[in-house]
């Protein structure tokens, strides 16, 4: 069986537990193929947790879920050094961060100390407990969810942490037909069992296949122009965005876009990147990295519209 056949089988297994939400599923697969963390934003009940569970089952990966709350401590996530009275020695008790897929549920409800505890592991793939440093297992992926509805006890994620997410996916409601099917299956408890179809070795092969996807130099330069236009809109005849964008996207956005477009092309069964791949991932990569001015936020200017203006202005090679 070819790698593409295995990927098709993986999608089929995930669809047993998740109806619709193709963009969310594709984004999680891109994250797995590129080791990129993903932020999922949507109201409760849109199958965010169900999707992550389905992916972990189909890939036979370790999966852990942390419910973020205002009273959560960093040690609740990464672990702590504890004293063992039986042996009269200190020992390390590892936290739930030591897994393959970590679902950080309602991440914006945790205080700053907990947010910062995630920074090291998201970037360095390692955790420091007391004086000891431990590498996390590979693959390692943080899939965080946040509720867009303002609630008491919610915090804004720091820009430094937001930048460590490859994608910010806005999860929307299912169609009426999909919702009917979900309600029917949930009522009858008739969802099929998800079988393991890939393993870690298969995933590593898929990652290597994605790295080998060809991208033309002109398209690489096009990506760099898109990112640069978010920082210097005047240079691209985007004067209307000068007073709207406060800070543009970081260099990490360029790196993530180079990776994501290759994975997107692979998922579309192409062996080369096209401008369509760039258009498909651009908003997911940029919407949490471009910071608008206070005036723009006061006018409730949509960040996706700002990104669309940049994409429309820069000529496709």
GROMACS .gro file of C-alpha atoms in nm:
model
  317
    1UNK     CA    1   0.000   0.000   0.000
    2UNK     CA    2   0.138   0.341  -0.100
    3UNK     CA    3   0.172   0.629   0.146
    4UNK     CA    4  -0.109   0.816  -0.031
    5UNK     CA    5  -0.333   0.510   0.007
    6UNK     CA    6  -0.252   0.500   0.377
    7UNK     CA    7  -0.337   0.869   0.403
    8UNK     CA    8  -0.673   0.804   0.233
    9UNK     CA    9  -0.738   0.521   0.479
   10UNK     CA   10  -0.651   0.754   0.768
   11UNK     CA   11  -0.904   1.012   0.647
   12UNK     CA   12  -1.167   0.738   0.613
   13UNK     CA   13  -1.112   0.623   0.971
   14UNK     CA   14  -1.128   0.979   1.108
   15UNK     CA   15  -1.457   1.037   0.920
   16UNK     CA   16  -1.613   0.751   1.121
   17UNK     CA   17  -1.602   0.970   1.432
   18UNK     CA   18  -1.611   1.318   1.278
   19UNK     CA   19  -1.881   1.433   1.038
   20UNK     CA   20  -1.786   1.734   0.828
   21UNK     CA   21  -1.521   1.979   0.958
   22UNK     CA   22  -1.288   1.899   0.666
   23UNK     CA   23  -1.075   2.211   0.718
   24UNK     CA   24  -1.012   2.124   1.083
   25UNK     CA   25  -0.916   1.765   0.993
   26UNK     CA   26  -0.688   1.881   0.709
   27UNK     CA   27  -0.522   2.136   0.937
   28UNK     CA   28  -0.450   1.875   1.205
   29UNK     CA   29  -0.302   1.647   0.939
   30UNK     CA   30  -0.082   1.934   0.813
   31UNK     CA   31   0.027   1.995   1.173
   32UNK     CA   32   0.122   1.627   1.213
   33UNK     CA   33   0.311   1.624   0.881
   34UNK     CA   34   0.508   1.939   0.967
   35UNK     CA   35   0.529   1.922   1.351
   36UNK     CA   36   0.325   2.242   1.376
   37UNK     CA   37   0.101   2.327   1.672
   38UNK     CA   38  -0.259   2.430   1.606
   39UNK     CA   39  -0.501   2.669   1.778
   40UNK     CA   40  -0.869   2.586   1.725
   41UNK     CA   41  -1.117   2.864   1.792
   42UNK     CA   42  -1.487   2.789   1.805
   43UNK     CA   43  -1.788   2.774   2.028
   44UNK     CA   44  -1.840   2.456   2.236
   45UNK     CA   45  -1.981   2.145   2.070
   46UNK     CA   46  -1.809   2.165   1.730
   47UNK     CA   47  -1.624   1.830   1.761
   48UNK     CA   48  -1.282   1.981   1.837
   49UNK     CA   49  -1.202   1.725   2.110
   50UNK     CA   50  -1.368   1.443   1.914
   51UNK     CA   51  -1.151   1.517   1.608
   52UNK     CA   52  -0.825   1.511   1.805
   53UNK     CA   53  -0.927   1.183   1.972
   54UNK     CA   54  -1.016   1.029   1.636
   55UNK     CA   55  -0.676   1.126   1.490
   56UNK     CA   56  -0.489   0.981   1.790
   57UNK     CA   57  -0.685   0.652   1.766
   58UNK     CA   58  -0.630   0.614   1.391
   59UNK     CA   59  -0.255   0.677   1.435
   60UNK     CA   60  -0.225   0.482   1.763
   61UNK     CA   61  -0.067   0.787   1.931
   62UNK     CA   62  -0.074   0.874   2.300
   63UNK     CA   63  -0.339   1.136   2.368
   64UNK     CA   64  -0.395   1.348   2.677
   65UNK     CA   65  -0.637   1.629   2.749
   66UNK     CA   66  -0.590   1.915   2.996
   67UNK     CA   67  -0.888   2.128   3.093
   68UNK     CA   68  -0.739   2.474   3.146
   69UNK     CA   69  -0.885   2.665   3.442
   70UNK     CA   70  -0.790   2.989   3.622
   71UNK     CA   71  -0.649   2.793   3.922
   72UNK     CA   72  -0.424   2.566   3.711
   73UNK     CA   73  -0.053   2.560   3.807
   74UNK     CA   74   0.248   2.501   3.577
   75UNK     CA   75   0.330   2.182   3.770
   76UNK     CA   76  -0.016   2.048   3.676
   77UNK     CA   77   0.102   2.046   3.314
   78UNK     CA   78   0.475   1.974   3.310
   79UNK     CA   79   0.508   1.778   3.635
   80UNK     CA   80   0.705   1.840   3.953
   81UNK     CA   81   0.977   1.714   4.183
   82UNK     CA   82   0.822   1.533   4.479
   83UNK     CA   83   0.964   1.374   4.793
   84UNK     CA   84   0.923   0.997   4.823
   85UNK     CA   85   0.896   0.916   5.194
   86UNK     CA   86   0.960   0.546   5.131
   87UNK     CA   87   1.301   0.600   4.974
   88UNK     CA   88   1.379   0.934   5.144
   89UNK     CA   89   1.462   1.078   4.802
   90UNK     CA   90   1.324   1.333   4.562
   91UNK     CA   91   1.185   1.196   4.236
   92UNK     CA   92   1.036   1.345   3.921
   93UNK     CA   93   0.667   1.299   3.856
   94UNK     CA   94   0.604   1.381   3.489
   95UNK     CA   95   0.291   1.570   3.391
   96UNK     CA   96   0.044   1.518   3.104
   97UNK     CA   97   0.269   1.719   2.869
   98UNK     CA   98   0.458   1.394   2.809
   99UNK     CA   99   0.241   1.259   2.530
  100UNK     CA  100   0.212   1.268   2.150
  101UNK     CA  101  -0.108   1.470   2.111
  102UNK     CA  102  -0.185   1.720   2.385
  103UNK     CA  103  -0.529   1.877   2.377
  104UNK     CA  104  -0.515   2.203   2.571
  105UNK     CA  105  -0.886   2.269   2.619
  106UNK     CA  106  -0.990   2.634   2.665
  107UNK     CA  107  -0.627   2.744   2.679
  108UNK     CA  108  -0.727   3.109   2.723
  109UNK     CA  109  -0.873   3.036   3.068
  110UNK     CA  110  -0.530   2.967   3.223
  111UNK     CA  111  -0.316   3.241   3.387
  112UNK     CA  112   0.014   3.376   3.249
  113UNK     CA  113   0.241   3.139   3.446
  114UNK     CA  114   0.073   2.838   3.291
  115UNK     CA  115   0.087   2.992   2.943
  116UNK     CA  116   0.462   3.049   2.981
  117UNK     CA  117   0.512   2.689   3.096
  118UNK     CA  118   0.397   2.578   2.751
  119UNK     CA  119   0.638   2.804   2.563
  120UNK     CA  120   0.953   2.597   2.615
  121UNK     CA  121   0.795   2.265   2.523
  122UNK     CA  122   0.616   2.406   2.216
  123UNK     CA  123   0.937   2.549   2.074
  124UNK     CA  124   1.217   2.330   2.211
  125UNK     CA  125   1.028   2.001   2.249
  126UNK     CA  126   1.173   1.973   2.598
  127UNK     CA  127   1.058   2.029   2.957
  128UNK     CA  128   1.259   2.154   3.255
  129UNK     CA  129   1.154   2.022   3.597
  130UNK     CA  130   1.368   2.141   3.889
  131UNK     CA  131   1.722   2.107   3.748
  132UNK     CA  132   1.640   1.828   3.504
  133UNK     CA  133   1.559   1.863   3.135
  134UNK     CA  134   1.352   1.599   2.955
  135UNK     CA  135   1.277   1.561   2.585
  136UNK     CA  136   0.914   1.498   2.499
  137UNK     CA  137   0.817   1.205   2.278
  138UNK     CA  138   0.807   1.236   1.901
  139UNK     CA  139   0.572   1.318   1.740
  140UNK     CA  140   0.457   1.594   1.977
  141UNK     CA  141   0.173   1.827   1.889
  142UNK     CA  142  -0.021   2.080   2.095
  143UNK     CA  143  -0.378   2.129   1.979
  144UNK     CA  144  -0.529   2.410   2.182
  145UNK     CA  145  -0.891   2.523   2.182
  146UNK     CA  146  -1.033   2.857   2.283
  147UNK     CA  147  -1.385   2.988   2.305
  148UNK     CA  148  -1.434   3.315   2.111
  149UNK     CA  149  -1.723   3.416   2.335
  150UNK     CA  150  -1.607   3.652   2.608
  151UNK     CA  151  -1.629   3.482   2.945
  152UNK     CA  152  -1.534   3.569   3.300
  153UNK     CA  153  -1.193   3.423   3.384
  154UNK     CA  154  -1.060   3.427   3.026
  155UNK     CA  155  -0.715   3.565   2.942
  156UNK     CA  156  -0.566   3.683   2.615
  157UNK     CA  157  -0.287   3.459   2.492
  158UNK     CA  158   0.053   3.634   2.481
  159UNK     CA  159   0.178   3.721   2.132
  160UNK     CA  160   0.492   3.509   2.191
  161UNK     CA  161   0.277   3.203   2.251
  162UNK     CA  162   0.038   3.274   1.965
  163UNK     CA  163   0.339   3.290   1.732
  164UNK     CA  164   0.430   2.932   1.823
  165UNK     CA  165   0.108   2.803   1.672
  166UNK     CA  166   0.143   2.724   1.303
  167UNK     CA  167  -0.230   2.763   1.240
  168UNK     CA  168  -0.523   2.938   1.397
  169UNK     CA  169  -0.833   2.762   1.266
  170UNK     CA  170  -1.174   2.923   1.305
  171UNK     CA  171  -1.408   2.626   1.346
  172UNK     CA  172  -1.756   2.694   1.212
  173UNK     CA  173  -2.091   2.518   1.253
  174UNK     CA  174  -2.175   2.207   1.051
  175UNK     CA  175  -2.430   2.222   0.772
  176UNK     CA  176  -2.792   2.133   0.854
  177UNK     CA  177  -2.751   1.797   0.680
  178UNK     CA  178  -2.434   1.717   0.875
  179UNK     CA  179  -2.593   1.822   1.203
  180UNK     CA  180  -2.891   1.595   1.134
  181UNK     CA  181  -2.655   1.302   1.077
  182UNK     CA  182  -2.455   1.385   1.394
  183UNK     CA  183  -2.770   1.404   1.608
  184UNK     CA  184  -2.904   1.078   1.465
  185UNK     CA  185  -2.578   0.887   1.525
  186UNK     CA  186  -2.526   1.036   1.871
  187UNK     CA  187  -2.882   0.948   1.977
  188UNK     CA  188  -2.847   0.590   1.857
  189UNK     CA  189  -2.483   0.566   1.968
  190UNK     CA  190  -2.407   0.432   1.621
  191UNK     CA  191  -2.066   0.587   1.553
  192UNK     CA  192  -1.829   0.325   1.410
  193UNK     CA  193  -1.516   0.214   1.593
  194UNK     CA  194  -1.202   0.389   1.470
  195UNK     CA  195  -0.927   0.145   1.376
  196UNK     CA  196  -0.553   0.205   1.388
  197UNK     CA  197  -0.435   0.237   1.026
  198UNK     CA  198  -0.095   0.411   1.057
  199UNK     CA  199   0.188   0.399   1.308
  200UNK     CA  200   0.473   0.633   1.405
  201UNK     CA  201   0.700   0.486   1.138
  202UNK     CA  202   0.439   0.555   0.868
  203UNK     CA  203   0.405   0.910   0.998
  204UNK     CA  204   0.783   0.962   0.970
  205UNK     CA  205   0.772   0.836   0.609
  206UNK     CA  206   0.489   1.078   0.532
  207UNK     CA  207   0.687   1.365   0.687
  208UNK     CA  208   0.982   1.283   0.463
  209UNK     CA  209   0.757   1.266   0.157
  210UNK     CA  210   0.625   1.615   0.241
  211UNK     CA  211   0.980   1.753   0.268
  212UNK     CA  212   1.049   1.624  -0.084
  213UNK     CA  213   0.756   1.817  -0.239
  214UNK     CA  214   0.891   2.066  -0.493
  215UNK     CA  215   0.834   2.441  -0.459
  216UNK     CA  216   0.954   2.689  -0.721
  217UNK     CA  217   1.184   2.973  -0.618
  218UNK     CA  218   0.927   3.222  -0.753
  219UNK     CA  219   0.662   3.084  -0.514
  220UNK     CA  220   0.906   3.098  -0.222
  221UNK     CA  221   0.968   3.465  -0.303
  222UNK     CA  222   0.591   3.519  -0.335
  223UNK     CA  223   0.546   3.385   0.021
  224UNK     CA  224   0.818   3.618   0.150
  225UNK     CA  225   0.645   3.912  -0.026
  226UNK     CA  226   0.313   3.827   0.146
  227UNK     CA  227   0.478   3.826   0.489
  228UNK     CA  228   0.676   4.142   0.414
  229UNK     CA  229   0.360   4.320   0.296
  230UNK     CA  230   0.209   4.264   0.641
  231UNK     CA  231   0.503   4.458   0.788
  232UNK     CA  232   0.557   4.720   0.518
  233UNK     CA  233   0.222   4.765   0.339
  234UNK     CA  234   0.333   5.100   0.190
  235UNK     CA  235   0.601   4.923  -0.017
  236UNK     CA  236   0.328   4.721  -0.189
  237UNK     CA  237   0.086   5.010  -0.260
  238UNK     CA  238  -0.132   4.906   0.034
  239UNK     CA  239  -0.157   5.253   0.190
  240UNK     CA  240  -0.504   5.173   0.327
  241UNK     CA  241  -0.344   4.917   0.563
  242UNK     CA  242  -0.078   5.151   0.709
  243UNK     CA  243  -0.307   5.274   0.988
  244UNK     CA  244  -0.470   4.933   1.031
  245UNK     CA  245  -0.171   4.701   1.090
  246UNK     CA  246   0.026   4.768   1.409
  247UNK     CA  247   0.269   4.476   1.380
  248UNK     CA  248   0.317   4.239   1.087
  249UNK     CA  249   0.383   3.866   1.088
  250UNK     CA  250   0.706   3.728   1.233
  251UNK     CA  251   0.980   3.530   1.049
  252UNK     CA  252   0.827   3.218   1.203
  253UNK     CA  253   0.523   3.279   0.980
  254UNK     CA  254   0.746   3.253   0.671
  255UNK     CA  255   0.901   2.927   0.794
  256UNK     CA  256   0.558   2.782   0.878
  257UNK     CA  257   0.416   2.884   0.539
  258UNK     CA  258   0.708   2.713   0.357
  259UNK     CA  259   0.627   2.392   0.549
  260UNK     CA  260   0.247   2.412   0.535
  261UNK     CA  261   0.217   2.469   0.159
  262UNK     CA  262   0.420   2.154   0.094
  263UNK     CA  263   0.199   1.950   0.327
  264UNK     CA  264  -0.114   2.099   0.170
  265UNK     CA  265   0.010   2.007  -0.179
  266UNK     CA  266   0.077   1.651  -0.058
  267UNK     CA  267  -0.272   1.622   0.089
  268UNK     CA  268  -0.407   1.733  -0.250
  269UNK     CA  269  -0.200   1.450  -0.407
  270UNK     CA  270   0.036   1.683  -0.595
  271UNK     CA  271   0.415   1.655  -0.598
  272UNK     CA  272   0.464   2.031  -0.633
  273UNK     CA  273   0.334   2.346  -0.465
  274UNK     CA  274   0.097   2.574  -0.656
  275UNK     CA  275  -0.041   2.923  -0.574
  276UNK     CA  276  -0.365   2.750  -0.468
  277UNK     CA  277  -0.181   2.586  -0.177
  278UNK     CA  278  -0.056   2.925  -0.062
  279UNK     CA  279  -0.406   3.075  -0.081
  280UNK     CA  280  -0.549   2.780   0.114
  281UNK     CA  281  -0.315   2.814   0.414
  282UNK     CA  282  -0.234   3.189   0.421
  283UNK     CA  283  -0.519   3.304   0.648
  284UNK     CA  284  -0.472   3.017   0.891
  285UNK     CA  285  -0.104   3.107   0.927
  286UNK     CA  286  -0.142   3.485   0.946
  287UNK     CA  287  -0.468   3.561   1.131
  288UNK     CA  288  -0.312   3.522   1.479
  289UNK     CA  289   0.020   3.684   1.390
  290UNK     CA  290  -0.083   4.018   1.242
  291UNK     CA  291  -0.169   4.265   1.518
  292UNK     CA  292  -0.412   4.540   1.428
  293UNK     CA  293  -0.408   4.895   1.566
  294UNK     CA  294  -0.651   5.004   1.839
  295UNK     CA  295  -0.838   5.210   1.579
  296UNK     CA  296  -0.882   4.907   1.356
  297UNK     CA  297  -1.005   4.697   1.648
  298UNK     CA  298  -1.244   4.975   1.753
  299UNK     CA  299  -1.387   4.972   1.400
  300UNK     CA  300  -1.413   4.590   1.425
  301UNK     CA  301  -1.208   4.540   1.109
  302UNK     CA  302  -1.185   4.171   1.027
  303UNK     CA  303  -0.829   4.033   1.018
  304UNK     CA  304  -0.920   3.788   0.740
  305UNK     CA  305  -1.028   4.081   0.522
  306UNK     CA  306  -0.689   4.247   0.582
  307UNK     CA  307  -0.508   3.929   0.475
  308UNK     CA  308  -0.734   3.901   0.169
  309UNK     CA  309  -0.637   4.255   0.062
  310UNK     CA  310  -0.268   4.159   0.082
  311UNK     CA  311  -0.327   3.842  -0.122
  312UNK     CA  312  -0.523   4.032  -0.385
  313UNK     CA  313  -0.259   4.307  -0.419
  314UNK     CA  314   0.053   4.095  -0.460
  315UNK     CA  315   0.089   3.951  -0.809
  316UNK     CA  316   0.088   3.572  -0.831
  317UNK     CA  317   0.403   3.450  -1.014
   0.00000   0.00000   0.00000
